[in-house]
CSV table of C-alpha atoms in Angstrom, one decimal:
chain,number,residue,atom,x,y,z
A,1,MET,CA,71.3,-0.7,89.5
A,2,VAL,CA,72.4,1.3,86.4
A,3,LEU,CA,75.7,-0.6,85.9
A,4,ARG,CA,76.8,-4.0,87.1
A,5,VAL,CA,80.0,-5.6,86.2
A,6,THR,CA,80.5,-9.2,87.3
A,7,ASP,CA,83.7,-11.2,87.5
A,8,MET,CA,85.3,-9.3,84.6
A,9,GLY,CA,88.8,-10.2,83.3
A,10,VAL,CA,90.5,-8.0,80.7
A,11,ALA,CA,93.7,-8.2,78.7
A,12,ARG,CA,95.9,-5.6,77.2
A,13,GLY,CA,98.1,-6.5,74.2
A,14,GLY,CA,97.2,-10.2,74.8
A,15,VAL,CA,98.4,-10.2,78.4
A,16,PRO,CA,95.7,-10.6,81.1
A,17,VAL,CA,96.0,-7.6,83.4
A,18,LEU,CA,92.8,-7.8,85.6
A,19,ASP,CA,90.8,-10.8,86.7
A,20,GLY,CA,87.6,-11.1,88.7
A,21,VAL,CA,86.6,-7.5,88.9
A,22,SER,CA,83.0,-7.0,90.1
A,23,LEU,CA,81.4,-3.7,90.8
A,24,ALA,CA,78.0,-2.2,90.8
A,25,LEU,CA,76.7,1.4,90.5
A,26,GLY,CA,73.3,2.6,91.5
A,27,PRO,CA,71.7,5.9,90.6
A,28,GLY,CA,73.5,8.8,92.2
A,29,GLU,CA,76.6,6.8,92.9
A,30,ALA,CA,80.2,7.4,91.9
A,31,LEU,CA,83.0,4.9,92.0
A,32,VAL,CA,86.7,5.9,91.7
A,33,LEU,CA,89.1,3.2,90.3
A,34,ARG,CA,92.6,3.4,91.7
A,35,GLY,CA,95.7,1.5,91.1
A,36,PRO,CA,99.3,1.9,89.8
A,37,ASN,CA,100.1,2.6,86.2
A,38,GLY,CA,99.6,-0.4,83.9
A,39,ILE,CA,97.2,-2.2,86.2
A,40,GLY,CA,94.4,-2.0,83.5
A,41,LYS,CA,92.2,0.9,84.5
A,42,THR,CA,91.8,2.2,80.9
A,43,THR,CA,91.4,-1.4,79.6
A,44,LEU,CA,88.7,-2.1,82.1
A,45,LEU,CA,86.8,1.1,81.2
A,46,ARG,CA,87.1,0.4,77.5
A,47,ALA,CA,85.8,-3.2,78.1
A,48,VAL,CA,82.9,-1.8,80.1
A,49,ALA,CA,82.2,0.7,77.3
A,50,GLY,CA,82.2,-2.1,74.8
A,51,LEU,CA,85.2,-0.8,72.9
A,52,GLN,CA,87.2,-3.9,73.8
A,53,GLN,CA,86.4,-7.5,74.3
A,54,ALA,CA,86.6,-8.8,77.9
A,55,LEU,CA,88.3,-12.1,78.6
A,56,SER,CA,85.5,-13.1,81.0
A,57,GLY,CA,82.6,-11.7,82.9
A,58,ASP,CA,79.8,-9.6,81.7
A,59,VAL,CA,78.4,-6.1,81.9
A,60,GLU,CA,74.8,-5.3,82.6
A,61,ALA,CA,73.8,-1.8,81.8
A,62,ALA,CA,70.8,0.0,80.4
A,63,PRO,CA,70.9,-0.1,76.6
A,64,GLU,CA,72.6,3.1,75.3
A,65,GLY,CA,73.1,4.1,78.9
A,66,LEU,CA,76.9,4.5,78.8
A,67,VAL,CA,79.1,7.3,77.6
A,68,TYR,CA,82.9,7.0,77.5
A,69,ALA,CA,85.5,9.7,77.8
A,70,GLY,CA,89.0,8.5,77.2
A,71,HIS,CA,92.4,10.1,77.0
A,72,ALA,CA,91.6,11.7,73.6
A,73,ASP,CA,88.8,14.2,73.6
A,74,GLY,CA,87.5,13.7,70.1
A,75,ILE,CA,87.7,17.4,69.4
A,76,LYS,CA,87.9,18.7,65.8
A,77,ALA,CA,90.4,21.5,65.7
A,78,ALA,CA,88.9,23.1,62.6
A,79,LEU,CA,85.4,23.5,64.3
A,80,THR,CA,84.5,26.0,66.9
A,81,VAL,CA,83.6,25.0,70.5
A,82,THR,CA,79.9,25.4,69.7
A,83,GLU,CA,80.1,23.4,66.5
A,84,ASN,CA,81.9,20.6,68.3
A,85,LEU,CA,79.3,20.4,71.1
A,86,THR,CA,76.3,20.8,68.8
A,87,PHE,CA,77.6,17.9,66.7
A,88,TRP,CA,77.7,15.6,69.7
A,89,ALA,CA,74.3,16.8,70.8
A,90,GLN,CA,72.9,15.9,67.4
A,91,VAL,CA,74.6,12.5,67.4
A,92,PHE,CA,73.1,11.7,70.8
A,93,GLY,CA,69.8,13.2,69.8
A,94,THR,CA,69.7,15.8,72.6
A,95,GLN,CA,68.9,19.5,72.5
A,96,GLY,CA,70.7,22.5,73.8
A,97,ILE,CA,74.4,22.9,74.7
A,98,SER,CA,74.1,26.0,76.9
A,99,ARG,CA,74.1,24.0,80.1
A,100,ALA,CA,77.3,22.2,79.1
A,101,LEU,CA,78.9,25.5,78.1
A,102,GLU,CA,77.9,27.0,81.4
A,103,ALA,CA,79.0,24.1,83.6
A,104,PHE,CA,82.6,24.2,82.2
A,105,ARG,CA,82.6,28.0,81.7
A,106,LEU,CA,83.2,27.7,78.0
A,107,GLY,CA,80.8,30.6,77.2
A,108,PRO,CA,83.4,33.2,76.4
A,109,LEU,CA,85.2,30.6,74.2
A,110,ALA,CA,82.0,29.5,72.4
A,111,HIS,CA,83.0,30.9,69.0
A,112,ARG,CA,86.7,30.2,69.2
A,113,GLN,CA,88.2,27.4,67.0
A,114,ALA,CA,88.8,24.4,69.1
A,115,GLY,CA,92.4,24.2,67.7
A,116,ALA,CA,93.1,27.5,69.3
A,117,LEU,CA,92.3,26.4,72.8
A,118,SER,CA,94.8,25.5,75.5
A,119,ALA,CA,95.2,21.9,76.6
A,120,GLY,CA,93.1,22.5,79.7
A,121,GLN,CA,90.4,24.3,77.8
A,122,LYS,CA,90.3,21.4,75.3
A,123,ARG,CA,89.9,19.0,78.2
A,124,ARG,CA,87.0,21.1,79.5
A,125,LEU,CA,85.4,21.0,76.1
A,126,GLY,CA,85.9,17.2,76.1
A,127,LEU,CA,84.2,16.9,79.5
A,128,ALA,CA,81.4,19.2,78.5
A,129,ARG,CA,80.5,16.7,75.8
A,130,LEU,CA,79.4,14.3,78.6
A,131,LEU,CA,76.7,16.8,79.6
A,132,VAL,CA,75.2,17.0,76.1
A,133,THR,CA,75.0,13.2,75.6
A,134,GLY,CA,72.3,12.9,78.2
A,135,ARG,CA,73.4,9.4,79.2
A,136,PRO,CA,73.2,8.3,82.8
A,137,VAL,CA,76.5,6.4,83.2
A,138,TRP,CA,79.7,8.2,82.7
A,139,LEU,CA,82.9,6.2,82.2
A,140,LEU,CA,85.8,8.6,82.7
A,141,ASP,CA,89.4,7.8,82.1
A,142,GLU,CA,91.8,10.3,83.8
A,143,PRO,CA,89.3,13.1,83.4
A,144,THR,CA,91.4,15.7,85.2
A,145,VAL,CA,94.6,15.5,83.0
A,146,SER,CA,95.8,19.0,82.3
A,147,LEU,CA,93.1,20.7,84.4
A,148,ASP,CA,94.0,23.3,87.0
A,149,THR,CA,92.6,23.1,90.6
A,150,GLU,CA,89.8,25.5,89.7
A,151,ALA,CA,88.8,23.4,86.7
A,152,VAL,CA,89.0,20.2,88.8
A,153,ALA,CA,86.5,21.8,91.2
A,154,MET,CA,84.4,22.7,88.2
A,155,PHE,CA,84.5,19.1,87.0
A,156,ALA,CA,83.7,17.8,90.5
A,157,GLY,CA,80.7,20.1,90.5
A,158,ALA,CA,79.5,18.8,87.2
A,159,VAL,CA,79.8,15.2,88.4
A,160,ARG,CA,78.0,16.0,91.6
A,161,GLY,CA,75.2,17.7,89.6
A,162,HIS,CA,75.0,14.6,87.4
A,163,LEU,CA,74.8,12.3,90.4
A,164,ALA,CA,72.1,14.5,91.9
A,165,GLN,CA,70.0,13.9,88.8
A,166,GLY,CA,70.2,10.1,89.3
A,167,GLY,CA,73.3,9.6,87.1
A,168,ALA,CA,76.3,7.5,87.9
A,169,ALA,CA,80.0,7.8,87.2
A,170,LEU,CA,82.9,5.3,87.1
A,171,ILE,CA,86.1,7.3,87.2
A,172,ALA,CA,89.7,6.2,86.9
A,173,THR,CA,91.9,8.8,88.4
A,174,HIS,CA,95.0,9.3,90.6
A,175,ILE,CA,94.2,12.6,92.2
A,176,ASP,CA,91.7,13.5,94.8
A,177,LEU,CA,88.6,14.9,93.1
A,178,GLY,CA,87.1,16.2,96.3
A,179,LEU,CA,84.1,14.0,95.8
A,180,SER,CA,83.7,12.8,99.4
A,181,GLU,CA,80.6,10.7,98.5
A,182,ALA,CA,82.4,8.6,95.9
A,183,ARG,CA,83.4,5.1,96.8
A,184,ILE,CA,86.9,3.9,96.0
A,185,LEU,CA,87.9,0.6,94.4
A,186,ASP,CA,91.5,-0.3,94.5
A,187,LEU,CA,92.3,-2.6,91.6
A,188,GLY,CA,95.5,-3.9,93.2
A,189,PRO,CA,93.9,-7.1,94.5
A,190,TYR,CA,92.4,-8.0,91.1
A,191,ARG,CA,95.7,-8.1,89.3
A,192,ALA,CA,95.7,-11.2,87.0
A,193,ALA,CA,98.1,-14.0,87.8
A,194,PRO,CA,101.1,-13.7,85.4
A,195,LEU,CA,101.4,-16.5,82.9
A,196,ALA,CA,103.5,-19.3,84.5
A,197,ALA,CA,107.0,-19.0,83.1
A,198,ASP,CA,107.6,-22.8,83.1
A,199,ASP,CA,104.6,-23.4,80.9
A,200,PHE,CA,106.1,-21.4,78.0
A,201,ASP,CA,106.4,-24.4,75.8
A,202,GLY,CA,102.9,-25.6,76.7
A,203,VAL,CA,101.4,-22.5,75.1
A,204,PHE,CA,102.6,-23.8,71.7
A,205,LEU,CA,101.7,-27.5,72.2
B,1,MET,CA,73.8,10.6,60.6
B,2,ILE,CA,73.0,13.9,58.9
B,3,ALA,CA,75.0,15.6,61.6
B,4,LEU,CA,77.9,13.4,60.9
B,5,LEU,CA,77.7,14.1,57.2
B,6,ALA,CA,77.4,17.8,57.8
B,7,ARG,CA,80.4,17.7,60.1
B,8,ASP,CA,82.5,15.8,57.6
B,9,MET,CA,81.6,18.1,54.8
B,10,ARG,CA,82.4,21.1,57.0
B,11,LEU,CA,85.7,19.7,58.0
B,12,ALA,CA,86.6,18.9,54.4
B,13,VAL,CA,86.1,22.5,53.2
B,14,ARG,CA,87.8,24.1,56.3
B,15,ALA,CA,91.6,24.6,56.5
B,16,GLY,CA,93.5,21.4,56.2
B,17,GLY,CA,90.5,19.4,55.1
B,18,GLY,CA,91.9,18.3,51.8
B,19,PHE,CA,88.8,19.1,49.8
B,20,GLY,CA,90.6,20.0,46.6
B,21,LEU,CA,93.4,17.5,46.9
B,22,GLY,CA,91.9,14.8,44.7
B,23,LEU,CA,90.7,17.3,42.2
B,24,ALA,CA,94.1,19.0,41.9
B,25,PHE,CA,95.8,15.7,41.5
B,26,PHE,CA,93.4,14.7,38.7
B,27,LEU,CA,94.0,18.0,37.0
B,28,ILE,CA,97.8,17.6,37.2
B,29,VAL,CA,97.7,14.1,35.8
B,30,VAL,CA,95.4,14.9,32.9
B,31,VAL,CA,97.3,18.1,32.0
B,32,LEU,CA,100.7,16.3,32.1
B,33,VAL,CA,99.7,13.4,29.9
B,34,PRO,CA,99.5,15.3,26.6
B,35,PHE,CA,103.0,16.6,27.3
B,36,GLY,CA,104.3,13.1,27.8
B,37,VAL,CA,102.5,11.6,24.8
B,38,GLY,CA,103.3,14.3,22.4
B,39,PRO,CA,101.2,16.3,19.9
B,40,GLN,CA,99.4,13.4,18.3
B,41,SER,CA,95.7,14.2,18.6
B,42,ALA,CA,94.6,10.8,17.2
B,43,LEU,CA,96.5,8.9,19.8
B,44,LEU,CA,95.3,11.2,22.5
B,45,SER,CA,91.7,10.8,21.7
B,46,LYS,CA,92.2,7.0,21.6
B,47,ILE,CA,93.7,6.9,25.1
B,48,ALA,CA,91.6,9.7,26.6
B,49,PRO,CA,88.9,7.6,28.3
B,50,GLY,CA,91.5,5.3,29.9
B,51,ILE,CA,93.6,8.2,31.1
B,52,LEU,CA,90.6,10.1,32.5
B,53,TRP,CA,89.4,7.0,34.4
B,54,LEU,CA,92.8,6.2,35.7
B,55,GLY,CA,93.4,9.7,36.9
B,56,ALA,CA,90.0,9.8,38.7
B,57,LEU,CA,90.8,6.4,40.3
B,58,LEU,CA,94.2,7.5,41.6
B,59,ALA,CA,92.8,10.9,42.8
B,60,CYS,CA,90.2,8.9,44.7
B,61,LEU,CA,92.9,6.7,46.2
B,62,LEU,CA,94.9,9.7,47.4
B,63,SER,CA,92.4,10.8,50.0
B,64,LEU,CA,91.3,7.4,51.3
B,65,ASP,CA,93.5,7.2,54.3
B,66,ARG,CA,91.9,10.4,55.7
B,67,ILE,CA,88.5,8.7,55.9
B,68,PHE,CA,89.1,7.2,59.3
B,69,ALA,CA,92.6,8.1,60.3
B,70,LEU,CA,91.9,11.6,61.5
B,71,ASP,CA,88.9,10.5,63.5
B,72,HIS,CA,90.9,7.7,65.0
B,73,GLU,CA,93.8,10.0,66.0
B,74,ASP,CA,91.7,12.5,67.9
B,75,GLY,CA,89.6,9.8,69.6
B,76,SER,CA,86.3,10.7,67.9
B,77,LEU,CA,86.0,7.3,66.3
B,78,ASP,CA,85.9,5.7,69.8
B,79,LEU,CA,83.3,8.1,70.8
B,80,LEU,CA,81.3,7.6,67.7
B,81,ALA,CA,81.5,3.8,68.2
B,82,THR,CA,79.8,4.2,71.6
B,83,SER,CA,77.2,6.6,70.3
B,84,PRO,CA,73.7,5.6,69.3
B,85,LEU,CA,74.7,5.6,65.6
B,86,PRO,CA,75.0,2.1,64.2
B,87,MET,CA,78.5,1.4,62.8
B,88,GLU,CA,77.1,0.5,59.4
B,89,GLY,CA,75.5,3.9,59.3
B,90,ILE,CA,78.8,5.6,60.3
B,91,VAL,CA,80.8,3.9,57.5
B,92,SER,CA,78.1,4.6,55.0
B,93,VAL,CA,78.0,8.3,55.9
B,94,LYS,CA,81.8,8.3,55.8
B,95,ALA,CA,81.8,6.8,52.3
B,96,LEU,CA,79.1,9.3,51.2
B,97,ALA,CA,81.1,12.2,52.5
B,98,HIS,CA,84.2,10.9,50.7
B,99,TRP,CA,82.3,10.7,47.5
B,100,LEU,CA,80.8,14.1,47.8
B,101,THR,CA,84.2,15.7,48.5
B,102,THR,CA,86.3,13.7,46.1
B,103,GLY,CA,84.2,11.7,43.6
B,104,LEU,CA,81.6,14.3,42.7
B,105,PRO,CA,84.1,17.1,41.9
B,106,LEU,CA,86.0,14.6,39.7
B,107,VAL,CA,82.8,13.8,37.8
B,108,LEU,CA,82.1,17.4,37.3
B,109,ALA,CA,85.7,18.3,36.2
B,110,ALA,CA,86.1,15.3,33.9
B,111,PRO,CA,84.3,16.8,30.8
B,112,VAL,CA,86.5,20.0,31.0
B,113,LEU,CA,89.6,17.9,31.2
B,114,GLY,CA,88.3,15.7,28.4
B,115,VAL,CA,88.9,18.7,26.0
B,116,LEU,CA,92.6,18.7,26.9
B,117,LEU,CA,92.8,15.0,25.8
B,118,ASN,CA,90.9,15.6,22.6
B,119,LEU,CA,88.1,13.2,23.7
B,120,PRO,CA,85.7,12.7,20.8
B,121,GLY,CA,82.4,14.5,21.0
B,122,PRO,CA,80.0,11.6,21.6
B,123,GLY,CA,82.2,10.4,24.5
B,124,PHE,CA,81.6,13.3,26.9
B,125,GLY,CA,78.2,12.2,28.0
B,126,TRP,CA,79.2,8.6,28.5
B,127,LEU,CA,82.4,9.7,30.3
B,128,VAL,CA,80.4,11.7,32.8
B,129,LEU,CA,77.8,8.9,33.2
B,130,SER,CA,80.4,6.2,33.7
B,131,LEU,CA,82.2,8.3,36.3
B,132,ALA,CA,79.0,9.2,38.1
B,133,LEU,CA,78.1,5.5,38.2
B,134,GLY,CA,81.6,4.3,39.0
B,135,THR,CA,83.1,6.7,41.6
B,136,PRO,CA,80.6,5.8,44.4
B,137,ALA,CA,81.9,2.2,44.1
B,138,LEU,CA,85.5,3.6,44.5
B,139,SER,CA,84.5,5.5,47.6
B,140,VAL,CA,82.7,2.5,49.2
B,141,ILE,CA,85.5,0.1,48.4
B,142,GLY,CA,88.0,2.6,49.6
B,143,THR,CA,86.1,3.0,52.9
B,144,PHE,CA,86.4,-0.7,53.4
B,145,GLY,CA,90.2,-0.5,52.9
B,146,ALA,CA,90.4,2.5,55.2
B,147,ALA,CA,88.5,0.6,57.9
B,148,LEU,CA,90.9,-2.4,57.5
B,149,THR,CA,94.0,-0.2,58.0
B,150,VAL,CA,92.7,2.2,60.6
B,151,GLY,CA,95.1,2.5,63.5
B,152,LEU,CA,98.1,1.5,61.5
B,153,LYS,CA,100.8,4.0,61.5
B,154,ARG,CA,101.6,5.0,57.9
B,155,GLY,CA,98.9,2.6,56.6
B,156,GLY,CA,98.6,4.5,53.3
B,157,LEU,CA,100.8,2.1,51.3
B,158,LEU,CA,99.1,-1.0,52.7
B,159,LEU,CA,95.8,0.6,52.0
B,160,SER,CA,96.7,1.2,48.3
B,161,LEU,CA,97.9,-2.4,48.0
B,162,LEU,CA,94.7,-3.7,49.4
B,163,VAL,CA,92.3,-1.4,47.5
B,164,LEU,CA,93.9,-1.3,44.0
B,165,PRO,CA,93.1,-4.9,43.1
B,166,LEU,CA,89.5,-4.3,44.2
B,167,TYR,CA,89.3,-1.3,42.0
B,168,VAL,CA,90.2,-3.2,38.9
B,169,PRO,CA,86.7,-4.3,37.8
B,170,THR,CA,85.3,-0.8,38.3
B,171,LEU,CA,88.2,0.6,36.2
B,172,ILE,CA,87.8,-2.0,33.4
B,173,PHE,CA,84.1,-1.5,33.0
B,174,GLY,CA,84.1,2.3,33.6
B,175,ALA,CA,86.8,2.9,31.1
B,176,GLU,CA,85.1,0.6,28.7
B,177,VAL,CA,81.8,2.5,28.9
B,178,ALA,CA,83.7,5.8,28.1
B,179,ARG,CA,85.7,4.2,25.3
B,180,ARG,CA,82.7,2.6,23.6
B,181,GLY,CA,80.8,5.9,24.0
B,182,ALA,CA,83.7,7.8,22.5
B,183,GLU,CA,84.0,5.4,19.5
B,184,GLY,CA,80.3,5.4,18.9
B,185,MET,CA,79.6,1.8,19.9
B,186,ALA,CA,76.8,0.7,22.2
B,187,PRO,CA,78.0,0.9,25.8
B,188,GLY,CA,75.1,-0.9,27.3
B,189,THR,CA,76.8,-4.1,28.5
B,190,PRO,CA,79.7,-2.5,30.4
B,191,LEU,CA,77.4,0.1,31.7
B,192,ALA,CA,75.1,-2.5,33.2
B,193,LEU,CA,78.1,-4.3,34.7
B,194,LEU,CA,79.4,-1.0,36.2
B,195,ALA,CA,76.1,-0.2,37.7
B,196,GLY,CA,75.9,-3.7,39.1
B,197,ILE,CA,79.3,-3.4,40.7
B,198,THR,CA,78.3,-0.1,42.3
B,199,CYS,CA,75.0,-1.3,43.6
B,200,GLY,CA,76.6,-4.5,44.9
B,201,THR,CA,79.3,-2.7,46.8
B,202,ILE,CA,77.0,-0.1,48.2
B,203,ALA,CA,74.6,-2.9,49.4
B,204,LEU,CA,77.2,-5.2,50.9
B,205,LEU,CA,80.5,-3.5,51.8
B,206,PRO,CA,79.2,-1.2,54.6
B,207,PHE,CA,78.5,-4.3,56.6
B,208,ALA,CA,82.0,-5.6,56.0
B,209,SER,CA,83.5,-2.2,56.8
B,210,ALA,CA,81.5,-1.9,60.0
B,211,ALA,CA,82.6,-5.4,61.1
B,212,VAL,CA,86.3,-4.8,60.5
B,213,LEU,CA,86.1,-1.4,62.1
B,214,LYS,CA,84.7,-3.0,65.3
B,215,VAL,CA,87.5,-5.5,65.3
B,216,ASN,CA,90.1,-2.8,64.7
B,217,LEU,CA,88.9,-0.5,67.5
B,218,ARG,CA,89.5,-3.3,70.1
């Protein structure tokens, strides 16, 4: 098991949104999180990544095994594509960015300033970062935003290649990625019970 | 860590990086003071150490909110927080990068600007020494303030209010070293206190900055 989440409850802005979420990922497995807007997909992923404190439950994962990709790509507009990727490769202590450039067809853009890329190209650069980290568990929050169908297929291919190497991915998304092997977890049933309205005074007593 | 430092330095000198911002502000302040005070060279040389220190301090303050705000906006701070780098290391490197891009140019420019303020001859060496010793403390304290206010929209004013009181001891002892040096007195005591402040802040504040940054990212 590379990632196990047991009985996790998370809150956003002080309001509990999810409760009792349990999931497990083995090597080569992908899990897609689904649910309506506001159910807490991002919050859950951030809690698993350790960027946010969970209300309850715990996360078991290999130390330094997780990598998180959120809504923002963490791209520096003043640096070139190569410089951006090389920086992350150095931070994560890995070598070589050519595989990542190739996987997301960024080769022709390698020496372009990241600020001059289109939204979809920036997203591809943000996803290419996952490949240079060399970490086994990917936590992806809406990874396909602003990607066209071709790039979505490119991304699915990258995920599939990662799974084939024994990696795992936890993906929050609305669209169909074409990853038939991925399991789907609907977060609807885990919605946290709303705070009882009649206990409003009790909170302050 | 070295990669982060190299990236921050590179970003600072590229377009929109704000490398010369503090330096330009320092220059403007020091050039304008003689116009405001008038042509009294005796008075100017008396207030020169204080003005130079105050100018350097305000120039430092100017670029503080950029330390974490830019990385927070584009999401790289979240990604750095989940990277193998320890948070204490990240804030230390950020403070070092701030000092290299803001503090060090101020130290180097100060003797040139001292001429404009008619700083007495013996004061130049002590001025440079006091700034070289004191500005790292300004960067480290400023990084702590920036970590406290990261994620706040328009946090610049709050940052200044938080950081300025913490800058007071550095200013007092730094300016005192330069003043005593300029007047030919022994600057040993304030120099030791200034060095003590700098060493203390460098040793302790990165831990505090890392702790508040972790809380702020949640």
